[in-house]
Coordinates of C-alpha atoms in Angstrom, one line a residue:
M1 CA 0.0 0.0 0.0
T2 CA 1.5 3.3 -1.0
Q3 CA 1.0 6.4 1.1
N4 CA 0.7 9.8 -0.5
R5 CA 3.0 12.3 1.2
E6 CA 3.2 15.9 0.6
I7 CA 6.3 17.0 -1.3
S8 CA 7.4 20.1 0.4
C9 CA 10.6 21.1 2.2
Q10 CA 10.2 21.8 5.9
K11 CA 13.3 23.9 6.4
I12 CA 11.3 26.0 8.8
S13 CA 11.9 23.2 11.3
F14 CA 15.6 24.0 11.3
S15 CA 17.2 26.2 13.9
T16 CA 19.5 28.9 12.6
E17 CA 22.5 26.7 13.3
E18 CA 21.0 23.8 11.4
K19 CA 20.2 26.0 8.4
I20 CA 23.9 27.0 8.2
Q21 CA 25.1 23.5 8.8
Y22 CA 22.8 22.1 6.2
E23 CA 23.9 24.5 3.5
E24 CA 27.6 24.0 4.3
L25 CA 27.2 20.2 4.3
K26 CA 25.3 20.3 1.0
R27 CA 28.2 22.4 -0.6
N28 CA 30.8 20.0 0.8
I29 CA 29.0 16.9 -0.5
F30 CA 28.2 18.2 -4.0
Q31 CA 31.8 19.4 -4.6
Y32 CA 32.4 15.7 -5.2
H33 CA 29.5 15.3 -7.6
V34 CA 30.6 13.5 -10.8
R35 CA 27.3 12.8 -12.5
T36 CA 23.6 12.4 -12.0
E37 CA 21.6 9.4 -13.2
E38 CA 17.9 9.4 -13.5
L39 CA 15.9 6.6 -11.6
P40 CA 12.3 5.8 -12.1
D41 CA 11.5 7.3 -8.7
G42 CA 14.3 9.9 -8.2
Y43 CA 18.0 10.4 -8.9
S44 CA 21.3 8.7 -8.2
F45 CA 24.2 11.1 -7.5
V46 CA 27.6 9.6 -8.2
L47 CA 30.2 11.2 -5.9
K48 CA 34.0 10.8 -6.1
D49 CA 35.0 9.6 -2.7
G50 CA 37.0 12.2 -0.9
I51 CA 38.3 13.3 2.5
N52 CA 35.4 13.5 4.9
L53 CA 32.7 12.7 2.3
L54 CA 31.1 9.9 4.4
H55 CA 31.2 12.2 7.5
Y56 CA 29.5 15.0 5.5
L57 CA 26.8 12.5 4.3
A58 CA 26.3 11.1 7.8
D59 CA 25.7 14.6 9.1
W60 CA 23.6 15.8 6.1
I61 CA 21.2 12.9 5.7
P62 CA 19.5 13.4 9.1
L63 CA 19.1 17.1 8.4
E64 CA 17.7 16.4 4.9
H65 CA 15.4 13.8 6.4
K66 CA 14.2 16.3 9.0
C67 CA 13.1 18.8 6.3
C68 CA 12.1 16.2 3.7
P69 CA 10.7 13.1 5.4
F70 CA 9.3 11.8 2.1
L71 CA 12.8 11.1 0.7
K72 CA 14.4 7.6 0.8
F73 CA 18.2 7.6 1.1
I74 CA 20.4 4.8 -0.2
L75 CA 24.2 5.0 0.0
T76 CA 26.3 2.5 -2.0
M77 CA 30.1 2.3 -1.9
Y78 CA 32.1 0.8 -4.7
E79 CA 35.6 -0.5 -5.0
D80 CA 36.3 2.1 -7.7
E81 CA 36.4 5.1 -5.3
Y82 CA 32.8 6.3 -6.0
I83 CA 29.9 6.6 -3.7
R84 CA 26.4 6.5 -5.0
L85 CA 23.7 8.5 -3.2
N86 CA 20.2 7.6 -4.3
L87 CA 17.4 9.9 -3.4
T88 CA 14.0 8.6 -4.2
G89 CA 10.4 9.0 -3.2
P90 CA 6.9 9.7 -4.5
Q91 CA 6.2 10.5 -8.1
E92 CA 6.7 14.3 -7.8
V93 CA 10.1 13.9 -6.1
K94 CA 12.2 14.4 -9.4
N95 CA 11.1 17.9 -10.0
F96 CA 11.5 18.7 -6.3
L97 CA 15.1 17.4 -6.2
L98 CA 16.1 19.3 -9.4
H99 CA 14.8 22.5 -7.8
E100 CA 16.0 21.9 -4.3
L101 CA 19.5 20.8 -5.2
N102 CA 19.8 23.4 -8.0
L103 CA 20.6 20.8 -10.7

């Protein structure tokens, strides 16, 4: 059974410090962005593994989940020095992600 969830960012739930941390982490993560691959229900972001990338992701994912609880997160690590971050969700999530992540 699928549940319809509203697709809207709830950054108003962030404290001032969380807003600053969220933006800084997002910049730090996406500096490693190599390419984006479309999925049926979202996008897969291929990131070149770098210093502290996993730490950035570990700190960013809970914040992203706090403001966007409709997102599903999957991290996959490969032997070839790449990390794949899949962000998926309800049907409207693709347009939302393109806008939210400025892609």
